[in-house]
PDB file of C-alpha atoms in Angstrom:
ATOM      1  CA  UNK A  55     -28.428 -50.192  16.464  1.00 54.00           C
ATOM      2  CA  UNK A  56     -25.197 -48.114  15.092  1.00 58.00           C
ATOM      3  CA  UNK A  57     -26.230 -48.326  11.531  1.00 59.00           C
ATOM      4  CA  UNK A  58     -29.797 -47.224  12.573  1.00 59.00           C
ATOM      5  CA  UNK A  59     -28.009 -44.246  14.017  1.00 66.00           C
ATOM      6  CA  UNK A  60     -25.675 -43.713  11.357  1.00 72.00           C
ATOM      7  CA  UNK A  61     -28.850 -43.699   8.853  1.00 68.00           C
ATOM      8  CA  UNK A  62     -30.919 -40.867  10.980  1.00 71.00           C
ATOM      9  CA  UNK A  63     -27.365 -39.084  11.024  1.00 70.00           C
ATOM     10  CA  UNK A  64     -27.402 -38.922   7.198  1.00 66.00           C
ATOM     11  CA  UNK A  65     -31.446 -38.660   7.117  1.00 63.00           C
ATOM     12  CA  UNK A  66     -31.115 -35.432   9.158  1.00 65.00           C
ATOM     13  CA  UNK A  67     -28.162 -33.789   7.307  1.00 65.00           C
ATOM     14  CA  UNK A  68     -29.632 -34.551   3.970  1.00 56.00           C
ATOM     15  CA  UNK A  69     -32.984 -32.969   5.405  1.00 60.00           C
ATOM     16  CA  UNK A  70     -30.838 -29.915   6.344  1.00 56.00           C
ATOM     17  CA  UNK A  71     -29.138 -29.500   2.476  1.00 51.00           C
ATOM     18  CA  UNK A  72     -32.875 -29.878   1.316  1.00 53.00           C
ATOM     19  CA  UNK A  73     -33.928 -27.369   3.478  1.00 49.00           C
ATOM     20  CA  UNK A  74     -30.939 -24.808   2.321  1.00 46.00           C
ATOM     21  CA  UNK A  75     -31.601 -25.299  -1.348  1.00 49.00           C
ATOM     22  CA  UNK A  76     -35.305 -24.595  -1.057  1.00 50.00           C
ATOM     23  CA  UNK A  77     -34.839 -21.358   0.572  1.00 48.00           C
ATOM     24  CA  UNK A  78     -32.596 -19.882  -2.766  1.00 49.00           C
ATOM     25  CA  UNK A  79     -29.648 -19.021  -1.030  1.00 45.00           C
ATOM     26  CA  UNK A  80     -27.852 -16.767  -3.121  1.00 47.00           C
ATOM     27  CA  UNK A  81     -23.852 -16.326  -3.029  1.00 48.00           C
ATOM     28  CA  UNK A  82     -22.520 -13.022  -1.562  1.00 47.00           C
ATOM     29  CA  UNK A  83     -21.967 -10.355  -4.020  1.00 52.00           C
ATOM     30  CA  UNK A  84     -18.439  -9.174  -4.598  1.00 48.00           C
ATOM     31  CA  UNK A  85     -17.075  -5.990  -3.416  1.00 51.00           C
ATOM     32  CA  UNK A  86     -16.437  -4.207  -6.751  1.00 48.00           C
ATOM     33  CA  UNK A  87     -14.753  -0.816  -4.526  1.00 51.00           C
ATOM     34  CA  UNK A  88     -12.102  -3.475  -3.664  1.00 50.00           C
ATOM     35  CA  UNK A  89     -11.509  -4.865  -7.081  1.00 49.00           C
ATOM     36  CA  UNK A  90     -11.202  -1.804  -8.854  1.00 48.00           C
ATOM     37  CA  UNK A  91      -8.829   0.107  -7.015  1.00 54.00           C
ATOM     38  CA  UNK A  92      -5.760   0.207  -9.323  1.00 61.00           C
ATOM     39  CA  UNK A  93      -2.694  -0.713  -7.216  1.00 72.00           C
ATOM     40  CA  UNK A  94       0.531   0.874  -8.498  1.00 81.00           C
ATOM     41  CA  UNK A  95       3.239  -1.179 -10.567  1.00 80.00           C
ATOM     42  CA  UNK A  96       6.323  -1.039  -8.296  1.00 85.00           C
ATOM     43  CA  UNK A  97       9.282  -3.408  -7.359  1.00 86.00           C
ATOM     44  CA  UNK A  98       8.276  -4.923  -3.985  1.00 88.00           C
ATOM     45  CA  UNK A  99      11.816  -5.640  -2.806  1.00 87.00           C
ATOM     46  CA  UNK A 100      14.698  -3.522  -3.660  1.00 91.00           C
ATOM     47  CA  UNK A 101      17.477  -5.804  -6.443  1.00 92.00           C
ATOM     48  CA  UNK A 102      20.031  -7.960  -4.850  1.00 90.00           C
ATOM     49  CA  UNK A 103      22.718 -10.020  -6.224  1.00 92.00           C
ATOM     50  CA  UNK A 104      23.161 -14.077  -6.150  1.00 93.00           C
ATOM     51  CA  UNK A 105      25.179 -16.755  -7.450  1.00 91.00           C
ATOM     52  CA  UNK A 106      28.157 -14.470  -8.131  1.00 89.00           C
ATOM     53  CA  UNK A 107      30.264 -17.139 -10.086  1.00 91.00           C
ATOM     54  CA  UNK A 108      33.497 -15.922 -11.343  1.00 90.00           C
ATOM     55  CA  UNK A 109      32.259 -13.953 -14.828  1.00 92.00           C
ATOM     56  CA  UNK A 110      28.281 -13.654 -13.737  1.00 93.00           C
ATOM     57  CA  UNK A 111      25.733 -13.151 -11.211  1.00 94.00           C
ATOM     58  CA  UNK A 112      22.093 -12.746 -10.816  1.00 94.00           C
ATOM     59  CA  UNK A 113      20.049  -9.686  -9.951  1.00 93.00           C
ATOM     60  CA  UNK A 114      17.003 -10.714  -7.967  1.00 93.00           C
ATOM     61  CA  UNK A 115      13.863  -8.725  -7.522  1.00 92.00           C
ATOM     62  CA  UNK A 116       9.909  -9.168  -6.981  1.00 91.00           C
ATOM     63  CA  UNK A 117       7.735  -6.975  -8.562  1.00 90.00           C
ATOM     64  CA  UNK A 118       3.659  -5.973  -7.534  1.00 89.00           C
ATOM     65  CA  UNK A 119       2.686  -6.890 -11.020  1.00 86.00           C
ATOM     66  CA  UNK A 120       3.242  -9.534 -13.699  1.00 85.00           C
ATOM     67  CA  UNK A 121       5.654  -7.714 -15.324  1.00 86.00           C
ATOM     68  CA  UNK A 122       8.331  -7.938 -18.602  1.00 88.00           C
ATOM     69  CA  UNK A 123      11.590  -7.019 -16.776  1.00 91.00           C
ATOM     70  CA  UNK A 124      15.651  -6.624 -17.594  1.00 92.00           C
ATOM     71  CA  UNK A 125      18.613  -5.258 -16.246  1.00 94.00           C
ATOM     72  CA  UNK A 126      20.761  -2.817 -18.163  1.00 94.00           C
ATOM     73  CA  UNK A 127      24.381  -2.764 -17.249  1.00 94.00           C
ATOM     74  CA  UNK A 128      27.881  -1.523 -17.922  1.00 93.00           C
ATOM     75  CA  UNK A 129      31.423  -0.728 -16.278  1.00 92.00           C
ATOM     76  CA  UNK A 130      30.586   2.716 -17.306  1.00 86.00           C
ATOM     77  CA  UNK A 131      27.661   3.652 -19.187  1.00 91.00           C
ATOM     78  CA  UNK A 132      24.347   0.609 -18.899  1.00 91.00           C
ATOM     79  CA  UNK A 133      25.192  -0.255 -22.773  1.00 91.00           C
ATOM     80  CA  UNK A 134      24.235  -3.975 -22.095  1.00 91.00           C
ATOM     81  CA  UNK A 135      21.308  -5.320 -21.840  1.00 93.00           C
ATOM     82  CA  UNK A 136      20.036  -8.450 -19.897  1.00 90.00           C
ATOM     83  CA  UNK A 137      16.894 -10.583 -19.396  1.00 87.00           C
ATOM     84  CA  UNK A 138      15.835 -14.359 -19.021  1.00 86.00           C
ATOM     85  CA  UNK A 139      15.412 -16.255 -22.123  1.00 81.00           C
ATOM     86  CA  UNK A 140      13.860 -19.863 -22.373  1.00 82.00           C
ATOM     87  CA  UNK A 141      14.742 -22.282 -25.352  1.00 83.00           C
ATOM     88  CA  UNK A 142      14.894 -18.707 -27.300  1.00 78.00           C
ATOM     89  CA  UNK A 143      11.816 -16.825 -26.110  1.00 76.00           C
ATOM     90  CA  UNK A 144      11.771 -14.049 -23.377  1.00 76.00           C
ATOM     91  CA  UNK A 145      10.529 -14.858 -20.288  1.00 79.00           C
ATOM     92  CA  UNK A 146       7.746 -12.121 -19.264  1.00 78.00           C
ATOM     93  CA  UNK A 147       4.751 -12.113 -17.231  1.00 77.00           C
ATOM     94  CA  UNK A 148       6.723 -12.634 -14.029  1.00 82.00           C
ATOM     95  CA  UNK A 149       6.392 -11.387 -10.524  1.00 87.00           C
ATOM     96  CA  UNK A 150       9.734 -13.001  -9.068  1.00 89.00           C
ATOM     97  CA  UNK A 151      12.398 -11.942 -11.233  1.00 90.00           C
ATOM     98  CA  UNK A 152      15.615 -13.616 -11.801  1.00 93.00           C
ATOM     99  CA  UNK A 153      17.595 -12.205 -14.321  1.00 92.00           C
ATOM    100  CA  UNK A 154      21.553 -13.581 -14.870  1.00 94.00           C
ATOM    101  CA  UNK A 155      24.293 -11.184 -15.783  1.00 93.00           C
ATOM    102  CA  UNK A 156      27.056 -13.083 -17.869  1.00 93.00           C
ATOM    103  CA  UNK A 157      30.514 -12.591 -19.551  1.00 93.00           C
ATOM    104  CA  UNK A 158      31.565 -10.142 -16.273  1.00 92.00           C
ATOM    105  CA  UNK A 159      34.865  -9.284 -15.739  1.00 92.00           C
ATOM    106  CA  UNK A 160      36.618 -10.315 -12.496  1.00 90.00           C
ATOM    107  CA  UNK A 161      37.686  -7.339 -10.196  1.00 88.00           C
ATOM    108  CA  UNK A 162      35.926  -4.924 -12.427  1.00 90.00           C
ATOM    109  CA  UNK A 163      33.256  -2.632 -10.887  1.00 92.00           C
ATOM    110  CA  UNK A 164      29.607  -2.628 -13.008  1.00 92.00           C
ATOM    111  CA  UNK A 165      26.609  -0.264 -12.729  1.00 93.00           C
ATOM    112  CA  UNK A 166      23.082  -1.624 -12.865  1.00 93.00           C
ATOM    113  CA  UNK A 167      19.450  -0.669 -13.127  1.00 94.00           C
ATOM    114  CA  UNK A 168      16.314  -2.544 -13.307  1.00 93.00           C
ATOM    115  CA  UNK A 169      13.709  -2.017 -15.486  1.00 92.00           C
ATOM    116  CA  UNK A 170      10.220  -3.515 -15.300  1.00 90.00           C
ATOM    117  CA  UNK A 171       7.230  -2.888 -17.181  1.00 87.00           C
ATOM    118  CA  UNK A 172       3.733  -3.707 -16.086  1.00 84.00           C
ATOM    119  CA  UNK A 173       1.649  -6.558 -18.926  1.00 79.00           C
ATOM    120  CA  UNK A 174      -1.545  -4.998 -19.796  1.00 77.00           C
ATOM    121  CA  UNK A 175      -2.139  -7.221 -22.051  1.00 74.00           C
ATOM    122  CA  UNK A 176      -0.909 -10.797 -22.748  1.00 70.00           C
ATOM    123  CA  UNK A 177      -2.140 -12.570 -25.984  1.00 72.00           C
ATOM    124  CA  UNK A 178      -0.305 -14.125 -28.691  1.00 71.00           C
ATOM    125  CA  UNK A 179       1.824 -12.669 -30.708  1.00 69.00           C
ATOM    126  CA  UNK A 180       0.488  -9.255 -28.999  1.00 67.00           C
ATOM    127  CA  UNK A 181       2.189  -7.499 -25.848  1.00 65.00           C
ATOM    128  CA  UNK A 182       1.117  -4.461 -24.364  1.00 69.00           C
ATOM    129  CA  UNK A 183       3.245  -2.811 -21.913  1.00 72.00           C
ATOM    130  CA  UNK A 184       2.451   0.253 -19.736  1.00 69.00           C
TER     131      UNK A 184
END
């Protein structure tokens, strides 16, 4: 008697996917007002400092966009430059942004800033930055 009802069970909800598909449901269409507006490139949290080790530290920050970010830096003028490399290429395209001053000296006072460029384009061998 329980398989009999199982079967009708399935019976009727196949019946009811038959019925769906016969009537050409389309999908919704998308709302192309939302999609276009451009939002604005723009660091989402302001840059704060981790891991301070004794001769580095890293600058943390989250940007809007997939970006190609660094951190230029100096006791006095921002003569050095910083950003995260991988087995010898740069790493871009990021939102999250970890990016590791090193060779700091101890009781010495730096300036920073953060730069971060928005990816227009991301193909090979071929970056385009806004």
């Amino acid at each position: 008697m329980e398989k009999t009802n199982q079967r009708r069970k399935f019976l009727g909800q196949l019946t009811a996917v038959s019925a769906l598909t016969a009537l050409h449901v389309t999908p919704l269409e998308a709302n192309t007002a939302a999609v276009t507006k451009r939002e604005e490139h723009r660091l989402l949290t302001p840059p704060y400092l981790q891991a301070l080790g004794p001769n580095s530290v890293d600058v943390v920050f989250i940007t809007a966009k997939d970006a190609y970010s660094w951190v230029e830096y100096g006791e006095g003028e921002l003569s050095e430059k910083a950003q995260e490399e991988q087995d010898g290429m740069v790493e871009a395209y990021l939102r999250i942004n970890r990016i590791r001053l090193k060779n700091l000296k101890a009781a010495t006072t730096y300036k920073y800033r953060v730069v971060s460029k928005e990816i227009t384009s991301f193909e090979p061998y071929e970056l385009i930055l806004v």
